[in-house]
Amino acid sequence: MDDILQRILDVQPVLHAAGTLSAAALRAIASHAAGRTIRHSVETGCGATTLLLSHLSGNHTAFALDVGGSVASVRTSPLLRPDVVKFVEGPSQRTLPAFQFEHKLQFALIDGPHAYPFPDLEYYYLYPHLETGALLVIDDIQIPGIHHLFDFLRADGMFRLEEVVRTTAFFTRTDAPIFDPYGDGWGQQRYNRRTLWRYDWRARLRHIAGYTKSSGVAAARGNLVRIHAPASGELLGESGSVSGAATIPAGAHLWILVHRRDIAGWWPQAGAPVSVSDGHWSVEVKYGDPQDSGHAFEIAAVVVTEDVNERWQHWVRSVTQTGVYPPVQLPSDNTILALDRRTVKRTLAP
């Protein structure tokens, strides 16, 4: 097989004028196929992969247009095993829906038309036929429309991401039940379980915190997070534990911030969003530097949207690299989903 692969790699640059998988991706296909028995395989598109799959598969079907002479070049190549390959010529947008699959697939490559939503359409007509353990390969995930499909597959229970080689992603079909291709159980898909807070945070707050027009957002915030310790006005040293309770909706994150009350800006603590276990949380915080002794400090427990979480994660990475700790600002109201504050005082240095 190594000799065949090398010969295919040698002719790949002149096989046709259209784009093609990288040499590294072709090697990865051969590597993954080595551990599988591929009785039936399909691809959208045509080229060096077709030559390779004619040696890796018992029966291969290529759905392709003759773009850049791809089909003609492959058909006439001495490296093709013609008795193994069936060409279904025409736009895959038409040929795939009309094709009758008679066998389960152990391999599928999506590399046909790249404009949105055509890769998604190809996925729709292929995924019901992939058996457990089958390899699904998606090429050109650097294209935003295709990257959305990549993100979906990475989150979906039916697939496990094996690796990404340059711009080509390799997934294995798991033993998870097939998603009904004629249903609409969108909430059952992992990719859809977290709705976008930037659009529906108000509705989620109503559901989670019993939000009403009369109680207002402030009351909803108070129900989502609480600081239990330390007590208000408590005298503390240079550091200590802060704990409380919280209900964190999907897609939201809890951060604990501290600042000296006479200084504008806050400092995120713990270097990450705080984990909540059985509704409770605890984290160690630092109350400034030695020169800050005797000052009042304010603690904020803040539940924020994903946008703010990513911003503060970036702050953590930046201070780790630079050693410079500029303060952050509390975000605007529409990105704060919950907030509780507690004021304490740092003891005077001895």
Coordinates of C-alpha atoms in Angstrom, one line a residue:
M1 CA 0.0 0.0 0.0
D2 CA 2.9 2.4 0.7
D3 CA 4.1 2.1 -2.9
I4 CA 0.6 2.9 -4.3
L5 CA 0.1 5.8 -1.9
Q6 CA 3.5 7.3 -3.0
R7 CA 2.6 6.9 -6.7
I8 CA -0.7 8.7 -6.1
L9 CA 1.1 11.5 -4.3
D10 CA 3.4 11.8 -7.2
V11 CA 0.6 12.4 -9.7
Q12 CA -1.6 14.4 -7.4
P13 CA -0.3 17.9 -8.4
V14 CA -1.1 17.3 -12.1
L15 CA -4.2 15.2 -11.7
H16 CA -6.7 18.0 -12.3
A17 CA -7.0 21.8 -12.0
A18 CA -9.5 21.8 -9.1
G19 CA -8.4 21.9 -5.4
T20 CA -7.3 18.7 -3.7
L21 CA -6.6 17.3 -0.3
S22 CA -3.2 17.8 1.2
A23 CA -0.6 15.1 0.9
A24 CA -0.8 14.8 4.7
A25 CA -4.5 14.3 4.6
L26 CA -4.2 11.6 2.0
R27 CA -1.6 9.8 4.2
A28 CA -4.0 10.2 7.1
I29 CA -6.8 8.5 5.1
A30 CA -4.6 5.6 4.4
S31 CA -3.5 5.4 8.0
H32 CA -7.1 5.4 9.4
A33 CA -8.3 2.9 6.7
A34 CA -5.5 0.5 7.7
G35 CA -7.4 -0.3 10.9
R36 CA -10.8 -0.7 9.2
T37 CA -12.5 -3.1 6.8
I38 CA -14.0 -0.8 4.2
R39 CA -16.6 -2.7 2.2
H40 CA -18.5 0.3 0.9
S41 CA -17.3 3.9 0.7
V42 CA -18.5 7.1 -0.9
E43 CA -17.1 10.6 -1.6
T44 CA -18.4 13.8 -3.0
G45 CA -15.8 15.2 -5.4
C46 CA -13.2 13.3 -7.3
G47 CA -9.4 13.2 -7.6
A48 CA -6.5 11.6 -5.8
T49 CA -8.8 10.4 -3.1
T50 CA -10.7 8.4 -5.7
L51 CA -7.5 6.7 -6.8
L52 CA -6.6 6.0 -3.2
L53 CA -10.1 4.7 -2.2
S54 CA -10.1 2.4 -5.1
H55 CA -7.3 0.5 -3.3
L56 CA -8.8 0.9 0.2
S57 CA -12.4 0.0 -0.4
G58 CA -14.2 -3.0 -1.8
N59 CA -16.8 -0.8 -3.5
H60 CA -16.4 2.9 -3.9
T61 CA -18.9 5.5 -5.3
A62 CA -17.8 9.0 -6.3
F63 CA -20.5 11.7 -6.7
A64 CA -18.7 14.3 -8.8
L65 CA -18.8 17.0 -11.6
D66 CA -16.0 16.9 -14.1
V67 CA -14.6 20.2 -12.8
G68 CA -11.1 20.9 -14.0
G69 CA -11.0 17.5 -15.8
S70 CA -11.1 15.7 -12.5
V71 CA -13.4 12.8 -13.5
A72 CA -11.7 12.3 -16.9
S73 CA -8.2 12.3 -15.4
V74 CA -9.2 9.8 -12.7
R75 CA -11.0 7.5 -15.1
T76 CA -7.9 7.3 -17.4
S77 CA -5.4 7.0 -14.6
P78 CA -3.5 3.7 -14.5
L79 CA -3.6 3.9 -10.7
L80 CA -7.4 3.5 -10.7
R81 CA -8.9 0.1 -10.0
P82 CA -11.9 0.7 -12.3
D83 CA -13.8 -2.4 -11.3
V84 CA -14.1 -1.0 -7.8
V85 CA -15.3 2.5 -8.5
K86 CA -18.7 3.8 -9.6
F87 CA -19.0 7.4 -10.9
V88 CA -22.2 9.2 -10.4
E89 CA -21.8 12.4 -12.4
G90 CA -23.7 15.6 -11.9
P91 CA -24.3 18.1 -9.1
S92 CA -24.4 16.2 -5.8
Q93 CA -27.3 18.5 -4.8
R94 CA -29.3 16.4 -7.4
T95 CA -27.5 13.1 -7.5
L96 CA -27.3 12.3 -3.8
P97 CA -31.0 12.7 -3.0
A98 CA -31.9 10.4 -5.9
F99 CA -29.3 7.7 -5.1
Q100 CA -30.5 4.5 -3.6
F101 CA -28.0 3.3 -1.0
E102 CA -28.2 -0.5 -0.7
H103 CA -25.4 -1.0 1.9
K104 CA -24.1 0.6 5.0
L105 CA -21.0 2.7 4.6
Q106 CA -17.7 2.3 6.4
F107 CA -16.2 5.5 4.9
A108 CA -17.5 8.8 3.6
L109 CA -15.6 11.9 2.4
I110 CA -17.4 15.2 2.0
D111 CA -15.5 17.3 -0.5
G112 CA -18.0 18.4 -3.1
P113 CA -19.4 21.9 -3.6
H114 CA -18.2 24.1 -0.9
A115 CA -20.8 26.9 -0.9
Y116 CA -23.3 27.0 1.9
P117 CA -25.5 25.0 2.5
F118 CA -24.3 22.2 0.1
P119 CA -21.8 20.5 2.4
D120 CA -24.7 20.3 5.0
L121 CA -26.9 18.9 2.3
E122 CA -24.4 16.2 1.5
Y123 CA -24.0 15.3 5.2
Y124 CA -27.8 15.0 5.5
Y125 CA -28.0 12.4 2.7
L126 CA -24.9 10.5 3.9
Y127 CA -25.1 10.2 7.7
P128 CA -28.0 7.8 8.0
H129 CA -25.9 5.2 6.0
L130 CA -22.8 5.3 8.2
E131 CA -22.4 2.3 10.4
T132 CA -20.9 2.3 13.8
G133 CA -17.1 2.7 13.5
A134 CA -17.3 4.3 10.0
L135 CA -14.9 7.1 9.2
L136 CA -16.4 10.4 8.1
V137 CA -13.9 12.9 6.6
I138 CA -14.7 16.6 6.1
D139 CA -12.3 18.7 3.9
D140 CA -11.7 22.4 3.8
I141 CA -12.9 23.2 7.3
Q142 CA -11.2 26.6 7.1
I143 CA -14.2 27.8 5.0
P144 CA -16.7 29.3 7.5
G145 CA -19.7 27.5 6.0
I146 CA -17.9 24.2 6.3
H147 CA -16.5 25.0 9.7
H148 CA -20.1 25.3 11.1
L149 CA -20.5 21.6 10.0
F150 CA -17.2 20.8 11.7
D151 CA -18.4 22.4 14.9
F152 CA -21.7 20.6 14.8
L153 CA -20.0 17.2 14.3
R154 CA -17.5 17.9 17.1
A155 CA -20.4 18.4 19.5
D156 CA -22.7 15.7 18.3
G157 CA -23.0 12.4 20.1
M158 CA -23.0 10.4 16.9
F159 CA -19.4 11.3 16.1
R160 CA -16.0 11.4 17.8
L161 CA -13.3 13.7 16.4
E162 CA -10.1 11.7 15.8
E163 CA -7.8 14.4 14.4
V164 CA -7.5 17.4 12.2
V165 CA -4.9 17.3 9.5
R166 CA -4.3 20.7 8.1
T167 CA -7.8 21.6 6.8
T168 CA -9.2 18.1 6.9
A169 CA -11.2 16.6 9.9
F170 CA -11.5 12.9 10.7
F171 CA -14.5 11.6 12.7
T172 CA -15.5 8.1 13.8
R173 CA -19.2 7.2 13.9
T174 CA -20.0 6.2 17.5
D175 CA -22.7 3.7 18.6
A176 CA -25.0 6.6 19.6
P177 CA -28.6 6.1 18.1
I178 CA -29.1 7.7 14.7
F179 CA -30.7 11.1 14.8
D180 CA -34.1 10.8 13.0
P181 CA -33.6 12.4 9.5
Y182 CA -37.3 13.1 9.2
G183 CA -37.8 14.5 12.7
D184 CA -37.1 17.8 14.4
G185 CA -35.8 16.9 17.8
W186 CA -33.3 19.8 17.7
G187 CA -33.1 20.0 21.5
Q188 CA -31.7 16.4 21.6
Q189 CA -28.6 17.5 19.7
R190 CA -25.7 18.6 21.8
Y191 CA -24.9 21.4 19.5
N192 CA -28.3 22.9 20.2
R193 CA -28.6 22.4 23.9
R194 CA -27.1 25.8 24.7
T195 CA -29.1 28.5 23.0
L196 CA -27.5 31.8 22.4
W197 CA -27.7 34.0 25.5
R198 CA -27.3 37.2 23.5
Y199 CA -30.8 36.7 22.1
D200 CA -32.8 34.9 24.8
W201 CA -31.3 35.7 28.2
R202 CA -34.4 37.6 29.2
A203 CA -36.6 34.6 28.5
R204 CA -34.2 32.3 30.4
L205 CA -34.1 34.6 33.4
R206 CA -37.9 34.6 33.5
H207 CA -37.9 30.8 33.6
I208 CA -35.0 30.3 36.0
A209 CA -35.5 33.1 38.4
G210 CA -39.2 33.7 38.2
Y211 CA -38.8 37.0 36.5
T212 CA -41.9 39.3 36.3
K213 CA -42.4 42.8 35.2
S214 CA -43.1 43.8 38.8
S215 CA -40.1 42.2 40.4
G216 CA -37.7 43.4 37.7
V217 CA -34.2 42.2 36.6
A218 CA -32.6 43.0 40.0
A219 CA -34.8 40.5 41.8
A220 CA -34.0 37.9 39.2
R221 CA -30.3 38.5 39.6
G222 CA -30.5 38.0 43.4
N223 CA -32.0 34.5 43.0
L224 CA -29.2 33.2 40.8
V225 CA -26.1 33.8 42.9
R226 CA -25.4 34.5 46.6
I227 CA -22.2 35.1 48.6
H228 CA -22.5 33.3 52.0
A229 CA -19.0 34.0 53.4
P230 CA -17.2 36.0 54.4
A231 CA -19.8 38.1 56.4
S232 CA -20.3 41.7 55.5
G233 CA -17.8 44.0 57.3
E234 CA -15.6 41.0 58.4
L235 CA -12.0 41.7 59.0
L236 CA -9.7 39.6 56.8
G237 CA -6.1 39.0 56.0
E238 CA -4.3 39.3 52.6
S239 CA -6.3 36.3 51.3
G240 CA -9.1 34.0 52.2
S241 CA -11.9 31.8 51.0
V242 CA -15.2 33.1 49.5
S243 CA -18.1 30.8 49.2
G244 CA -21.7 30.8 48.2
A245 CA -24.5 29.3 46.2
A246 CA -25.5 29.7 42.6
T247 CA -27.7 28.4 39.8
I248 CA -25.8 28.6 36.6
P249 CA -27.8 28.3 33.4
A250 CA -26.4 26.5 30.4
G251 CA -24.1 28.8 28.5
A252 CA -23.4 31.1 31.5
H253 CA -20.3 31.3 33.7
L254 CA -19.6 32.3 37.4
W255 CA -16.7 34.6 38.1
I256 CA -15.5 36.0 41.4
L257 CA -13.9 39.5 41.3
V258 CA -12.4 41.7 44.0
H259 CA -11.4 45.3 44.2
R260 CA -10.4 48.0 46.7
R261 CA -13.5 50.1 47.0
D262 CA -11.7 53.3 46.3
I263 CA -10.2 52.0 43.0
A264 CA -12.2 51.8 39.8
G265 CA -12.0 48.4 38.1
W266 CA -12.0 44.8 39.3
W267 CA -9.6 41.8 39.4
P268 CA -10.8 38.3 38.4
Q269 CA -9.9 35.7 40.9
A270 CA -8.8 32.0 40.6
G271 CA -7.7 32.4 36.9
A272 CA -10.9 30.9 35.6
P273 CA -14.7 30.8 35.9
V274 CA -15.7 29.1 39.2
S275 CA -17.1 25.6 39.2
V276 CA -20.5 25.1 40.9
S277 CA -21.1 21.7 42.6
D278 CA -24.6 20.8 43.9
G279 CA -25.5 24.5 43.8
H280 CA -22.5 25.6 45.9
W281 CA -19.1 27.1 45.1
S282 CA -15.9 28.2 46.9
V283 CA -12.8 29.9 45.8
E284 CA -9.6 31.5 47.3
V285 CA -9.2 35.2 46.6
K286 CA -6.5 37.8 47.3
Y287 CA -7.2 41.2 48.8
G288 CA -4.6 43.4 47.1
D289 CA -1.0 43.9 48.1
P290 CA 0.7 44.8 51.5
Q291 CA 0.1 48.5 50.9
D292 CA -3.6 47.8 50.7
S293 CA -3.9 46.8 54.4
G294 CA -6.6 48.7 56.3
H295 CA -8.7 49.4 53.2
A296 CA -12.3 48.2 52.4
F297 CA -12.6 45.6 49.7
E298 CA -15.6 44.6 47.7
I299 CA -16.3 41.1 46.4
A300 CA -18.5 40.5 43.4
A301 CA -20.0 37.1 42.4
V302 CA -21.1 37.6 38.8
V303 CA -22.8 35.3 36.4
V304 CA -22.0 36.4 32.8
T305 CA -22.7 35.4 29.2
E306 CA -20.2 33.5 27.0
D307 CA -18.9 36.8 25.4
V308 CA -17.8 38.2 28.8
N309 CA -16.4 34.8 29.8
E310 CA -14.2 34.7 26.7
R311 CA -13.1 38.3 27.4
W312 CA -12.0 37.5 30.9
Q313 CA -10.3 34.2 29.9
H314 CA -8.3 36.3 27.4
W315 CA -7.4 38.6 30.3
V316 CA -6.1 35.6 32.3
R317 CA -3.9 34.4 29.4
S318 CA -2.6 37.9 28.9
V319 CA -1.6 38.5 32.5
T320 CA 0.0 35.1 32.7
Q321 CA 2.2 35.9 29.7
T322 CA 3.0 39.5 30.6
G323 CA 2.9 39.7 34.4
V324 CA 0.9 42.9 34.1
Y325 CA -2.5 42.9 35.9
P326 CA -4.7 45.8 34.7
P327 CA -8.2 45.8 36.1
V328 CA -11.3 44.8 34.2
Q329 CA -14.7 46.6 34.3
L330 CA -18.0 45.0 35.2
P331 CA -19.8 44.5 31.9
S332 CA -23.0 46.2 30.8
D333 CA -26.4 45.1 32.3
N334 CA -27.4 42.9 29.3
T335 CA -24.4 40.6 29.8
I336 CA -24.7 40.3 33.6
L337 CA -27.2 37.5 34.3
A338 CA -26.7 37.6 38.1
L339 CA -24.7 39.6 40.6
D340 CA -24.2 39.6 44.4
R341 CA -21.7 41.8 46.3
R342 CA -20.1 41.8 49.8
T343 CA -17.9 44.4 51.4
V344 CA -15.1 43.4 53.8
K345 CA -12.1 45.1 55.3
R346 CA -8.5 44.1 55.2
T347 CA -6.7 44.2 58.6
L348 CA -3.9 46.6 59.2
A349 CA -0.4 45.1 58.7
P350 CA 1.4 44.4 62.0

